[in-house]
Coordinates of C-alpha atoms in Angstrom, one line a residue:
M1 CA 93.9 29.1 28.7
V2 CA 95.4 25.5 26.9
N3 CA 96.7 27.9 24.5
M4 CA 98.7 30.2 27.5
W5 CA 99.5 26.9 29.2
S6 CA 101.3 25.4 26.4
D7 CA 103.1 28.8 25.3
F8 CA 104.4 28.8 29.0
A9 CA 105.8 25.6 29.0
A10 CA 107.3 25.7 25.9
R11 CA 108.8 29.1 27.0
I12 CA 110.2 27.9 29.8
Y13 CA 110.5 24.2 30.1
G14 CA 111.6 24.3 26.3
F15 CA 108.5 21.2 25.0
D16 CA 109.0 23.3 21.6
G17 CA 112.7 21.7 21.7
M18 CA 114.6 24.2 23.2
L19 CA 115.7 22.7 25.8
P20 CA 116.8 19.2 23.9
R21 CA 118.0 20.6 21.7
T22 CA 120.4 22.5 24.3
L23 CA 120.7 19.7 26.0
S24 CA 121.9 17.3 23.1
D25 CA 124.6 20.8 21.1
L26 CA 126.0 21.9 24.1
T27 CA 127.5 18.2 24.8
I28 CA 128.8 18.0 20.9
R29 CA 129.9 20.9 20.2
P30 CA 129.4 23.4 22.8
G31 CA 131.7 26.7 21.1
Q32 CA 129.5 26.0 18.2
V33 CA 126.1 26.6 20.4
A34 CA 128.0 30.0 21.9
H35 CA 129.0 31.2 18.3
D36 CA 125.3 30.3 17.1
Y37 CA 123.9 32.3 20.6
I38 CA 126.8 35.5 19.8
I39 CA 125.6 36.1 16.4
G40 CA 122.0 36.3 17.5
N41 CA 120.1 32.9 17.3
R42 CA 118.2 33.6 20.5
V43 CA 115.6 31.6 19.9
K44 CA 117.3 28.2 18.7
Y45 CA 118.9 27.4 22.4
Y46 CA 118.5 28.4 26.0
G47 CA 120.4 31.9 27.0
P48 CA 123.9 31.0 28.7
L49 CA 123.0 32.6 31.4
G50 CA 119.6 31.3 31.8
Y51 CA 121.4 28.0 31.3
F52 CA 123.9 28.4 34.0
F53 CA 121.1 29.3 37.3
L54 CA 118.7 26.4 35.5
T55 CA 121.8 23.3 35.9
L56 CA 122.6 24.5 39.3
T57 CA 118.5 25.4 40.3
V58 CA 118.3 21.1 39.1
Y59 CA 121.1 20.6 41.1
L60 CA 119.8 21.5 44.4
L61 CA 116.0 20.8 43.6
L62 CA 117.2 16.7 43.1
A63 CA 119.5 17.0 46.3
S64 CA 116.7 18.4 48.5
L65 CA 113.6 15.9 46.9
L66 CA 116.4 12.9 47.0
E67 CA 117.1 14.1 51.0
V68 CA 120.9 14.3 49.7
D69 CA 123.1 16.2 52.8
L70 CA 124.9 18.3 50.1
V71 CA 127.3 19.4 53.6
N72 CA 128.2 15.6 54.1
F73 CA 128.4 15.2 50.3
M74 CA 131.0 17.4 49.3
M75 CA 133.3 17.0 52.1
Q76 CA 133.5 13.2 51.3
T77 CA 134.1 14.4 47.6
N78 CA 136.4 16.8 49.3
P79 CA 140.1 15.5 48.9
S80 CA 141.8 16.5 52.1
N81 CA 141.4 14.1 54.8
V82 CA 139.2 16.7 57.6
E83 CA 138.3 13.4 59.5
E84 CA 142.0 13.3 60.6
Q85 CA 142.0 17.1 62.2
G86 CA 140.7 18.0 65.4
G87 CA 136.9 18.3 66.3
G88 CA 137.5 22.4 65.8
V89 CA 138.3 22.1 62.6
Q90 CA 136.0 19.9 61.2
E91 CA 133.2 22.1 62.2
V92 CA 135.0 25.1 60.8
V93 CA 134.8 22.9 57.6
R94 CA 131.6 21.9 58.2
E95 CA 130.2 25.3 58.8
I96 CA 132.6 26.9 55.8
T97 CA 130.7 23.9 53.4
R98 CA 127.1 25.0 54.4
W99 CA 128.0 28.4 54.0
T100 CA 128.9 27.5 50.3
I101 CA 125.7 25.8 49.5
D102 CA 123.1 28.1 51.1
N103 CA 124.8 30.7 48.8
M104 CA 125.7 28.0 45.5
R105 CA 124.4 30.6 42.9
S106 CA 126.2 33.9 43.8
I107 CA 129.5 31.7 44.5
S108 CA 129.2 29.9 41.3
F109 CA 128.7 32.9 38.9
F110 CA 131.1 34.8 41.1
I111 CA 133.7 31.6 41.0
T112 CA 132.9 31.9 36.9
L113 CA 133.5 35.0 36.4
F114 CA 137.5 34.5 36.8
T115 CA 137.0 31.6 34.5
V116 CA 135.4 34.2 32.3
F117 CA 138.3 37.6 32.8
F118 CA 140.9 34.9 32.4
T119 CA 139.8 33.3 29.1
W120 CA 139.0 36.8 27.7
L121 CA 142.6 37.9 28.4
L122 CA 144.1 35.1 26.6
F123 CA 141.9 34.9 24.1
K124 CA 142.5 38.6 23.6
K125 CA 143.3 38.1 20.0
S126 CA 140.1 36.7 19.3
R127 CA 137.2 38.7 18.0
Y128 CA 135.1 37.7 20.8
N129 CA 135.3 40.3 23.5
F130 CA 134.3 39.9 27.5
V131 CA 130.8 39.4 27.0
E132 CA 130.5 37.2 24.1
T133 CA 133.5 34.7 26.2
G134 CA 131.2 34.7 28.6
A135 CA 129.0 32.7 26.3
L136 CA 131.0 30.6 26.2
V137 CA 131.9 30.0 29.4
F138 CA 128.7 30.0 31.1
F139 CA 126.8 27.5 28.6
T140 CA 129.7 25.4 29.0
T141 CA 130.4 25.5 33.0
G142 CA 126.3 24.9 33.2
H143 CA 126.0 22.0 30.8
F144 CA 129.0 20.5 33.1
M145 CA 126.9 20.7 35.8
W146 CA 124.3 17.2 34.4
V147 CA 127.7 15.5 35.3
S148 CA 127.4 17.0 39.3
I149 CA 123.5 16.3 39.1
V150 CA 124.4 12.6 37.8
L151 CA 127.1 12.1 41.1
I152 CA 124.0 13.0 43.5
V153 CA 122.1 10.4 41.8
V154 CA 124.3 7.5 42.5
Y155 CA 125.4 9.1 45.9
K156 CA 121.6 8.3 46.9
M157 CA 121.6 5.1 45.2
S158 CA 125.1 3.7 46.0
G159 CA 126.5 5.9 48.9
L160 CA 129.6 6.0 46.1
V161 CA 131.7 9.5 45.9
L162 CA 133.8 10.6 43.4
D163 CA 136.8 12.4 44.7
S164 CA 136.7 16.4 43.7
F165 CA 139.8 16.3 41.7
Y166 CA 139.0 14.5 39.1
L167 CA 135.3 15.9 38.9
L168 CA 137.8 19.3 38.1
L169 CA 139.8 17.3 35.7
A170 CA 136.7 16.4 33.6
S171 CA 135.4 20.2 34.2
M172 CA 138.5 21.9 32.6
A173 CA 139.3 18.9 29.5
F174 CA 134.9 19.9 28.5
M175 CA 136.1 23.5 28.6
I176 CA 139.2 23.2 26.6
Y177 CA 136.9 21.0 24.6
A178 CA 134.6 23.9 23.8
F179 CA 137.2 26.4 23.7
V180 CA 138.7 24.0 20.7
N181 CA 135.4 24.5 18.7
F182 CA 134.8 27.8 19.6
Y183 CA 138.4 29.8 18.5
S184 CA 140.1 29.4 15.0
H185 CA 142.7 31.8 15.1
L186 CA 144.8 29.9 16.9
S187 CA 145.9 26.1 16.1
K188 CA 144.6 23.6 17.9
W189 CA 147.4 22.9 20.8
K190 CA 148.0 26.6 21.5
I191 CA 144.0 26.9 22.2
I192 CA 144.6 23.6 25.1
V193 CA 147.9 24.9 26.2
R194 CA 145.7 28.2 26.6
G195 CA 142.9 26.8 27.7
I196 CA 144.9 25.2 30.4
F197 CA 146.8 28.2 31.3
V198 CA 143.0 29.2 32.0
H199 CA 142.0 27.3 34.9
I200 CA 145.8 27.7 36.3
L201 CA 145.3 31.0 36.6
S202 CA 141.4 31.1 37.8
Y203 CA 142.0 28.7 40.1
T204 CA 145.0 30.2 41.5
V205 CA 143.8 33.8 42.1
L206 CA 140.6 32.0 43.7
A207 CA 142.8 30.2 46.1
F208 CA 144.1 33.3 47.3
V209 CA 140.5 35.3 47.7
I210 CA 139.3 32.3 49.5
I211 CA 142.6 32.3 52.0
G212 CA 142.6 36.0 52.7
A213 CA 138.6 35.8 53.4
T214 CA 138.7 32.4 55.6
I215 CA 142.0 34.5 57.0
Y216 CA 139.3 38.0 58.1
R217 CA 136.6 35.9 58.8
I218 CA 138.5 34.2 61.6
S219 CA 140.3 36.8 62.8
T220 CA 137.2 38.7 63.4
D221 CA 135.6 36.0 65.3
K222 CA 136.5 35.2 68.6
A223 CA 134.4 32.0 68.3
L224 CA 135.6 30.3 65.2
Y225 CA 139.6 31.0 66.5
E226 CA 138.9 29.4 69.1
K227 CA 137.4 26.3 67.1
I228 CA 140.9 26.4 64.6
R229 CA 143.2 26.6 67.6
P230 CA 146.0 23.7 67.9
S231 CA 145.3 23.2 71.8
N232 CA 141.7 22.8 70.8
N233 CA 142.2 20.4 67.9
K234 CA 144.4 17.6 68.9
P235 CA 144.4 14.1 67.2
K236 CA 142.0 11.5 68.6
V237 CA 144.9 8.9 69.3
E238 CA 143.4 5.4 70.3
Q239 CA 144.5 4.1 73.6
S240 CA 145.7 0.6 74.1
P241 CA 143.5 -1.4 76.7
A242 CA 145.4 -0.9 80.3
V243 CA 147.6 -4.5 80.6
K244 CA 146.2 -5.6 83.9

């Protein structure tokens, strides 16, 4: 029984050194980790998809254990000032945010696939196919989730939040760093430029998908439509005390 538990812990939790090695090497040389995994070294590191969903699970589990309201947390990190909008718009944004959190694993996977596709497209002349490109992107995206995990702890302890725009820039920088560490068929500056375009294309297409889905959802739901009607969303104006 003891041996069985040790084997289980070693395989699942990485007590045999797999998890610590994956953490340290992805921080220092993410591209090399993806390369080693692609060429067949499957016992040295966690698999990219497994690692991706592991960090997502840790994020959601930690938020639950710390009793952090992820809806409020995500709305506070959003650069758009929703509080200036009417109550109906605020309610719709809150509902969308809650739905996003409830389906975070599926949505995160779907969003990451956009990055995989455009990375494969812009670096198509490399020797890596779509699935191999996915190993790099899922490794890198999953590893950056640790930053969000730290931010959850900081938020719980101090109430401080980081604007999601800066988090996006940091995520982009780490992904491009991984590209430079992974690809060798282009110069470093060409890889950086293409990496920037990968993110521009990914988020542009994603924005259109989100806008289209939101418009469709609102157009088919009268209750949501009523909530965002201008007549139901007049900004609150503080009234001056009556002069006697």
